[in-house]
Coordinates of C-alpha atoms in Angstrom, one line a residue:
X1 CA 4.6 -23.6 -13.2
X2 CA 1.1 -22.7 -14.0
X3 CA -1.0 -20.4 -11.8
X4 CA -4.8 -20.2 -11.8
X5 CA -5.7 -16.8 -10.6
X6 CA -9.2 -17.3 -11.9
X7 CA -9.9 -19.8 -9.2
X8 CA -12.5 -18.5 -6.7
X9 CA -11.5 -19.6 -3.2
X10 CA -14.1 -19.4 -0.5
X11 CA -13.0 -16.9 2.2
X12 CA -16.2 -16.6 4.2
X13 CA -16.0 -18.1 7.7
X14 CA -12.2 -17.9 7.7
X15 CA -12.1 -14.9 10.1
X16 CA -11.3 -12.7 7.1
X17 CA -11.7 -9.0 7.8
X18 CA -12.5 -8.5 4.1
X19 CA -15.3 -11.1 3.9
X20 CA -16.4 -11.7 7.5
X21 CA -16.3 -8.1 8.6
X22 CA -18.8 -6.7 6.2
X23 CA -21.5 -5.9 8.7
X24 CA -19.1 -4.0 10.9
X25 CA -17.9 -1.9 7.9
X26 CA -21.0 -1.6 5.7
X27 CA -23.9 -2.3 8.1
X28 CA -24.9 -5.4 6.1
X29 CA -23.3 -8.7 5.0
X30 CA -24.8 -9.1 1.5
X31 CA -22.4 -6.8 -0.3
X32 CA -19.6 -8.0 -2.5
X33 CA -16.3 -7.0 -0.8
X34 CA -13.9 -5.1 -3.0
X35 CA -12.5 -2.8 -0.3
X36 CA -9.6 -3.6 2.0
X37 CA -6.3 -4.1 0.3
X38 CA -5.7 -7.8 0.5
X39 CA -6.1 -10.1 -2.5
X40 CA -8.4 -13.1 -3.0
X41 CA -5.5 -15.2 -4.3
X42 CA -3.7 -18.1 -2.6
X43 CA -0.2 -17.0 -1.8
X44 CA 2.9 -18.6 -3.5
X45 CA 3.3 -22.3 -2.7
X46 CA 6.9 -21.8 -1.3
X47 CA 5.4 -19.6 1.4
X48 CA 2.7 -22.2 2.2
X49 CA 5.4 -24.9 2.4
X50 CA 7.6 -22.9 4.6
X51 CA 4.8 -22.1 7.1
X52 CA 3.6 -25.7 7.1
X53 CA 7.1 -27.0 7.7
X54 CA 7.6 -24.6 10.6
X55 CA 4.1 -25.4 12.0
X56 CA 4.9 -29.1 12.0
X57 CA 7.7 -28.6 14.5
X58 CA 5.0 -28.0 17.1
X59 CA 6.8 -25.5 19.3
X60 CA 6.1 -21.8 18.6
X61 CA 8.3 -20.0 21.2
X62 CA 9.8 -16.6 20.9
X63 CA 11.4 -16.2 17.5
X64 CA 14.8 -14.9 16.4
X65 CA 15.4 -13.6 12.9
X66 CA 18.2 -15.5 11.2
X67 CA 21.0 -14.1 9.0
X68 CA 19.1 -15.7 6.0
X69 CA 16.1 -13.5 6.8
X70 CA 18.2 -10.3 6.3
X71 CA 20.0 -11.8 3.3
X72 CA 16.6 -12.4 1.6
X73 CA 15.6 -8.8 2.0
X74 CA 18.9 -7.5 0.7
X75 CA 18.6 -9.9 -2.3
X76 CA 15.1 -8.8 -3.1
X77 CA 15.8 -5.1 -2.9
X78 CA 18.8 -5.5 -5.3
X79 CA 17.0 -7.8 -7.7
X80 CA 13.7 -6.0 -7.9
X81 CA 14.7 -2.4 -7.3
X82 CA 18.4 -2.2 -7.9
X83 CA 19.1 -0.8 -4.4
X84 CA 22.0 -2.1 -2.4
X85 CA 21.1 -2.1 1.2
X86 CA 23.0 -3.3 4.2
X87 CA 22.0 -5.6 7.1
X88 CA 22.7 -3.0 9.7
X89 CA 20.1 -0.7 8.1
X90 CA 17.3 -3.2 8.5
X91 CA 14.8 -3.0 11.4
X92 CA 11.4 -4.5 12.1
X93 CA 7.8 -3.5 12.5
X94 CA 4.6 -5.6 12.8
X95 CA 3.2 -3.4 10.1
X96 CA 3.9 -0.2 8.1
X97 CA 1.2 1.7 10.0
X98 CA 2.8 0.9 13.4
X99 CA 6.1 1.9 11.9
X100 CA 4.7 5.3 10.8
X101 CA 3.4 5.9 14.3
X102 CA 6.7 4.8 16.0
X103 CA 8.8 6.9 13.6
X104 CA 6.7 10.0 14.3
X105 CA 7.2 9.4 18.0
X106 CA 10.9 8.8 17.6
X107 CA 11.8 11.5 15.2
X108 CA 9.5 14.4 15.9
X109 CA 8.1 16.2 18.9
X110 CA 4.5 17.2 19.9
X111 CA 3.5 20.3 17.9
X112 CA 5.9 19.6 15.0
X113 CA 4.4 19.6 11.5
X114 CA 4.2 16.5 9.3
X115 CA 3.3 16.7 5.6
X116 CA 1.0 14.2 3.8
X117 CA -0.3 14.4 0.3
X118 CA -4.0 13.5 0.0
X119 CA -6.0 11.8 -1.2
X120 CA -3.8 9.2 0.6
X121 CA -4.0 6.1 2.7
X122 CA -6.1 7.3 5.6
X123 CA -4.0 5.9 8.6
X124 CA -1.4 8.6 7.7
X125 CA -3.8 11.2 9.1
X126 CA -4.4 9.4 12.4
X127 CA -0.7 8.6 12.8
X128 CA 0.0 12.4 12.8
X129 CA -3.0 13.6 14.8
X130 CA -3.1 10.9 17.4
X131 CA 0.5 11.6 18.3
X132 CA -0.2 15.3 18.8
X133 CA 1.6 16.5 15.7
X134 CA 0.2 19.0 13.3
X135 CA -1.0 17.7 10.0
X136 CA 0.0 19.6 6.9
X137 CA -1.8 18.5 3.7
X138 CA -0.2 19.1 0.3
X139 CA -3.1 17.9 -1.9
X140 CA -2.2 16.2 -5.1
X141 CA -3.3 17.8 -8.4
X142 CA -5.4 15.8 -10.9
X143 CA -4.2 16.9 -14.4
X144 CA -5.5 15.3 -17.6
X145 CA -6.4 12.1 -15.8
X146 CA -3.2 11.8 -13.9
X147 CA -2.1 12.9 -10.4
X148 CA 1.0 15.0 -9.8
X149 CA 2.6 16.5 -6.7
X150 CA 2.2 20.2 -6.1
X151 CA 5.8 21.2 -5.4
X152 CA 5.1 24.9 -5.5
X153 CA 2.3 24.7 -2.8
X154 CA 4.5 22.3 -0.8
X155 CA 7.3 24.8 -0.5
X156 CA 4.9 27.6 0.5
X157 CA 3.5 25.5 3.3
X158 CA 6.9 24.5 4.8
X159 CA 8.2 26.4 7.8
X160 CA 10.6 25.9 10.7
X161 CA 8.2 23.6 12.5
X162 CA 7.9 21.2 9.5
X163 CA 10.0 18.1 10.5
X164 CA 8.7 15.2 8.4
X165 CA 7.0 14.2 5.2
X166 CA 5.2 10.9 4.7
X167 CA 5.5 9.7 1.1
X168 CA 3.2 7.1 -0.4
X169 CA 5.2 5.4 -3.2
X170 CA 3.6 3.9 -5.2
X171 CA 0.6 5.9 -4.2
X172 CA -2.5 4.5 -2.5
X173 CA -5.2 5.1 -3.7
X174 CA -4.4 7.0 -6.9
X175 CA -2.0 4.4 -8.3
X176 CA 0.9 6.7 -9.3
X177 CA 4.4 5.2 -9.6
X178 CA 6.4 8.4 -9.0
X179 CA 9.2 9.0 -11.6
X180 CA 12.8 9.4 -10.5
X181 CA 12.6 13.0 -11.5
X182 CA 9.6 13.7 -9.3
X183 CA 11.2 11.9 -6.3
X184 CA 14.4 13.8 -6.8
X185 CA 12.7 17.1 -6.7
X186 CA 10.7 16.1 -3.6
X187 CA 13.9 14.9 -2.0
X188 CA 15.7 18.2 -2.8
X189 CA 12.9 20.2 -1.2
X190 CA 13.1 18.1 2.0
X191 CA 16.9 18.2 2.2
X192 CA 16.9 22.0 1.8
X193 CA 14.4 22.3 4.6
X194 CA 15.8 19.6 7.0
X195 CA 12.6 17.5 6.6
X196 CA 12.9 13.8 7.2
X197 CA 11.2 11.6 4.6
X198 CA 9.3 8.5 5.7
X199 CA 8.5 6.6 2.5
X200 CA 5.7 4.0 2.6
X201 CA 6.7 1.7 -0.2
X202 CA 4.5 -1.3 0.7
X203 CA 3.1 -1.5 -2.9
X204 CA 6.5 -1.2 -4.5
X205 CA 6.4 -4.7 -6.0
X206 CA 3.1 -4.2 -7.7
X207 CA 4.2 -2.1 -10.7
X208 CA 3.0 -2.5 -14.2
X209 CA 4.6 -2.6 -17.7
X210 CA 6.2 0.7 -18.7
X211 CA 6.7 1.9 -15.1
X212 CA 9.5 1.4 -12.6
X213 CA 9.5 1.9 -8.9
X214 CA 12.4 3.9 -7.6
X215 CA 13.1 3.8 -3.8
X216 CA 13.6 7.5 -3.0
X217 CA 16.5 6.6 -0.7
X218 CA 18.3 4.9 -3.6
X219 CA 18.7 8.2 -5.5
X220 CA 21.6 9.5 -3.6
X221 CA 23.6 8.9 -0.4
X222 CA 22.4 12.2 0.9
X223 CA 18.7 11.2 0.5
X224 CA 19.4 7.7 1.9
X225 CA 20.6 9.4 5.1
X226 CA 17.5 11.5 5.3
X227 CA 14.9 8.7 4.4
X228 CA 13.3 5.8 6.3
X229 CA 11.8 3.3 3.9
X230 CA 9.0 0.9 4.9
X231 CA 8.4 -2.2 2.9
X232 CA 6.7 -5.6 3.5
X233 CA 5.8 -8.8 1.7
X234 CA 2.2 -8.4 2.7
X235 CA 0.8 -6.7 -0.5
X236 CA 3.3 -8.5 -2.8
X237 CA 2.5 -12.1 -1.7
X238 CA -0.9 -11.6 0.1
X239 CA 0.4 -12.3 3.6
X240 CA -0.8 -9.2 5.4
X241 CA -2.2 -11.3 8.3
X242 CA 1.3 -12.3 9.3
X243 CA 2.2 -8.8 10.4
X244 CA 5.8 -8.7 9.3
X245 CA 7.2 -5.5 7.8
X246 CA 10.7 -4.1 7.2
X247 CA 12.0 -0.6 8.1
X248 CA 15.1 0.4 6.3
X249 CA 17.1 3.2 8.0
X250 CA 20.6 3.9 6.6
X251 CA 21.2 6.8 9.1
X252 CA 22.4 5.1 12.3
X253 CA 21.3 8.1 14.5
X254 CA 17.8 7.9 13.2
X255 CA 17.8 4.1 13.4
X256 CA 18.9 4.2 17.1
X257 CA 16.0 6.6 17.9
X258 CA 13.5 4.2 16.2
X259 CA 15.0 1.2 17.9
X260 CA 14.5 3.0 21.3
X261 CA 10.8 3.3 20.6
X262 CA 10.5 -0.3 19.3
X263 CA 12.1 -1.6 22.5
X264 CA 10.2 0.7 24.8
X265 CA 6.9 -0.7 23.4
X266 CA 8.4 -4.2 23.3
X267 CA 7.0 -5.2 19.9
X268 CA 10.2 -5.9 18.0
X269 CA 10.3 -9.7 18.3
X270 CA 7.9 -10.4 15.5
X271 CA 5.7 -13.3 14.2
X272 CA 7.4 -16.7 13.8
X273 CA 5.4 -17.5 10.7
X274 CA 5.9 -14.0 9.3
X275 CA 9.6 -14.6 9.4
X276 CA 9.3 -17.8 7.4
X277 CA 6.9 -16.2 4.9
X278 CA 9.0 -13.2 4.2
X279 CA 12.1 -15.2 3.5
X280 CA 10.3 -17.8 1.4
X281 CA 8.6 -15.1 -0.6
X282 CA 11.7 -13.0 -1.3
X283 CA 13.8 -16.0 -2.2
X284 CA 11.3 -18.1 -4.2
X285 CA 8.2 -16.0 -5.0
X286 CA 9.4 -14.0 -8.0
X287 CA 7.9 -16.3 -10.6
X288 CA 4.5 -16.2 -8.9
X289 CA 4.7 -12.4 -8.7
X290 CA 5.5 -12.0 -12.4
X291 CA 2.4 -14.2 -13.3
X292 CA 0.3 -12.2 -10.8
X293 CA 1.3 -8.9 -12.4
X294 CA 0.2 -10.1 -15.8
X295 CA -3.1 -11.2 -14.4
X296 CA -3.6 -7.9 -12.6
X297 CA -2.8 -6.0 -15.8
X298 CA -5.6 -8.0 -17.5
X299 CA -7.9 -7.1 -14.6
X300 CA -7.1 -3.4 -15.1
X301 CA -7.8 -3.6 -18.9
X302 CA -11.0 -5.5 -18.3
X303 CA -12.2 -3.0 -15.7
X304 CA -11.4 0.1 -17.6
X305 CA -12.9 -1.2 -20.9
X306 CA -16.1 -2.2 -19.0
X307 CA -16.4 1.1 -17.4
X308 CA -15.7 3.1 -20.6
X309 CA -18.2 1.2 -22.6
X310 CA -21.0 0.4 -20.1
X311 CA -20.7 2.9 -17.2
X312 CA -19.3 6.1 -19.0
X313 CA -20.5 8.3 -16.2
X314 CA -17.7 6.8 -14.1
X315 CA -14.1 7.7 -14.9
X316 CA -11.4 5.2 -13.9
X317 CA -7.9 6.5 -13.2
X318 CA -5.5 4.0 -14.7
X319 CA -3.1 2.7 -12.0
X320 CA 0.6 2.5 -12.8
X321 CA 1.0 0.4 -9.7
X322 CA -1.0 -1.2 -6.8
X323 CA -4.0 -3.4 -7.3
X324 CA -6.4 -0.6 -6.5
X325 CA -8.6 1.2 -9.0
X326 CA -9.5 4.8 -8.2
X327 CA -13.0 5.6 -9.6
X328 CA -14.3 9.1 -10.2
X329 CA -18.1 9.3 -9.7
X330 CA -18.3 13.1 -9.6
X331 CA -20.3 13.3 -12.8
X332 CA -23.2 11.7 -10.9
X333 CA -23.4 14.8 -8.7
X334 CA -24.2 12.9 -5.6
X335 CA -23.4 13.8 -2.1
X336 CA -20.9 11.6 -0.3
X337 CA -23.7 10.0 1.7
X338 CA -25.8 9.4 -1.5
X339 CA -22.8 7.9 -3.2
X340 CA -22.1 5.5 -0.3
X341 CA -25.8 4.5 -0.2
X342 CA -25.8 3.9 -4.0
X343 CA -22.9 1.5 -3.7
X344 CA -23.9 -0.3 -0.5
X345 CA -27.7 -0.3 -0.7
X346 CA -28.4 -0.4 -4.4
X347 CA -25.3 -1.9 -6.1
X348 CA -24.5 -4.0 -3.0
X349 CA -20.8 -3.6 -3.6
X350 CA -18.4 -2.8 -0.8
X351 CA -15.8 -0.3 -2.0
X352 CA -13.6 2.1 0.0
X353 CA -15.2 5.5 0.3
X354 CA -13.0 8.1 -1.3
X355 CA -13.7 10.7 1.4
X356 CA -11.7 8.5 3.8
X357 CA -8.6 9.4 1.9
X358 CA -8.8 13.1 2.7
X359 CA -9.3 16.2 0.6
X360 CA -9.5 15.4 -3.1
X361 CA -11.2 12.1 -2.4
X362 CA -14.8 13.3 -2.2
X363 CA -16.8 11.8 -5.1
X364 CA -14.4 8.9 -5.6
X365 CA -14.4 5.3 -4.6
X366 CA -11.5 2.8 -4.4
X367 CA -12.0 -0.7 -5.8
X368 CA -9.7 -3.6 -5.1
X369 CA -9.1 -5.5 -8.3
X370 CA -6.8 -8.1 -6.7
X371 CA -9.3 -10.9 -7.2
X372 CA -10.5 -13.4 -9.9
X373 CA -11.9 -11.6 -12.9
X374 CA -15.4 -13.2 -12.4
X375 CA -15.7 -11.2 -9.1
X376 CA -14.7 -8.0 -10.9
X377 CA -17.3 -8.7 -13.6
X378 CA -20.0 -9.3 -11.0
X379 CA -19.1 -6.1 -9.1
X380 CA -19.1 -3.9 -12.2
X381 CA -22.4 -5.3 -13.4
X382 CA -23.9 -4.5 -10.0
X383 CA -22.6 -1.0 -10.2
X384 CA -23.8 -0.6 -13.8
X385 CA -27.3 -1.7 -12.8
X386 CA -27.5 0.7 -9.9
X387 CA -26.3 3.7 -11.9
X388 CA -28.8 2.9 -14.7
X389 CA -31.6 3.0 -12.2
X390 CA -30.8 6.5 -11.1

């Protein structure tokens, strides 16, 4: 089957947060949206067909997840990531961010310390702070154009109150796909110090040639018992609006604690169309995904070549995974406010402000390249023109 990822599909006036929420985010609605992490591609046809078929039934009562739903998750994790998981490990969340909050509530106490590694997806910070836990930041190190974890600093920051580490794997926004060796070392530190790992692996299916995603829980049985893994079809198949995520918890004691929070808040039932989309995607979406990955790799090459040749004052960190490009503007020597104004008011491009991702993000911007190449071309040309006018 052929796939036309170059097709530009009108998303304005579809209640799209990305396209119709510009004024709320940027203060104006004439910017080109390349910010929030959803793609501008139509999702795989099997997902559309499954949703349409279910919609045609005409009754949308409370849903129940069938055995086939769990089987599709188990199949996908084995096929794509060589991890054998069991049905009894699988739980639900309406999103990875709600899962992070519920897991913090379930598995730690107020005053406990939770480690994150910035610059990182900013809801990690609020999940810790809003639940009255203490945020410990182990900032990533940028070395020779590549980010690495600072294991020595991490071990120095750990004490008896450190109870959890939230891992972003692959990492948003810097695009790292952590190696098995890096994950093993991180896991060993957490096991030695009785720190539970919560691994956000929502981008795990968006990994490029030469790299392989390793679920940290798949490395050993000991790590599996100490890790909660959060995945979703949302980034993979562009179905974020269906709010259906998977929480994999091999340790029954930890799973029971999570289940207690899920039931207390009463949000475990799920979205009837999300159930259909997840199963259809994991069963029939692989061919579409493989074609998507090739197109995204082309977008990355186009973007980096454009930046290197025409906007050399910007440095692009080449992503190993995700459809997010982490752009280094620090050579411009602008304040954070000046940089935001340059992008929004002069270039009229809506990117994600690097400072939102915590320490180490100042002077950076995150660009979503999950869109037709013509949109990327327009966005980069706008940025080029604005910088040339400085």
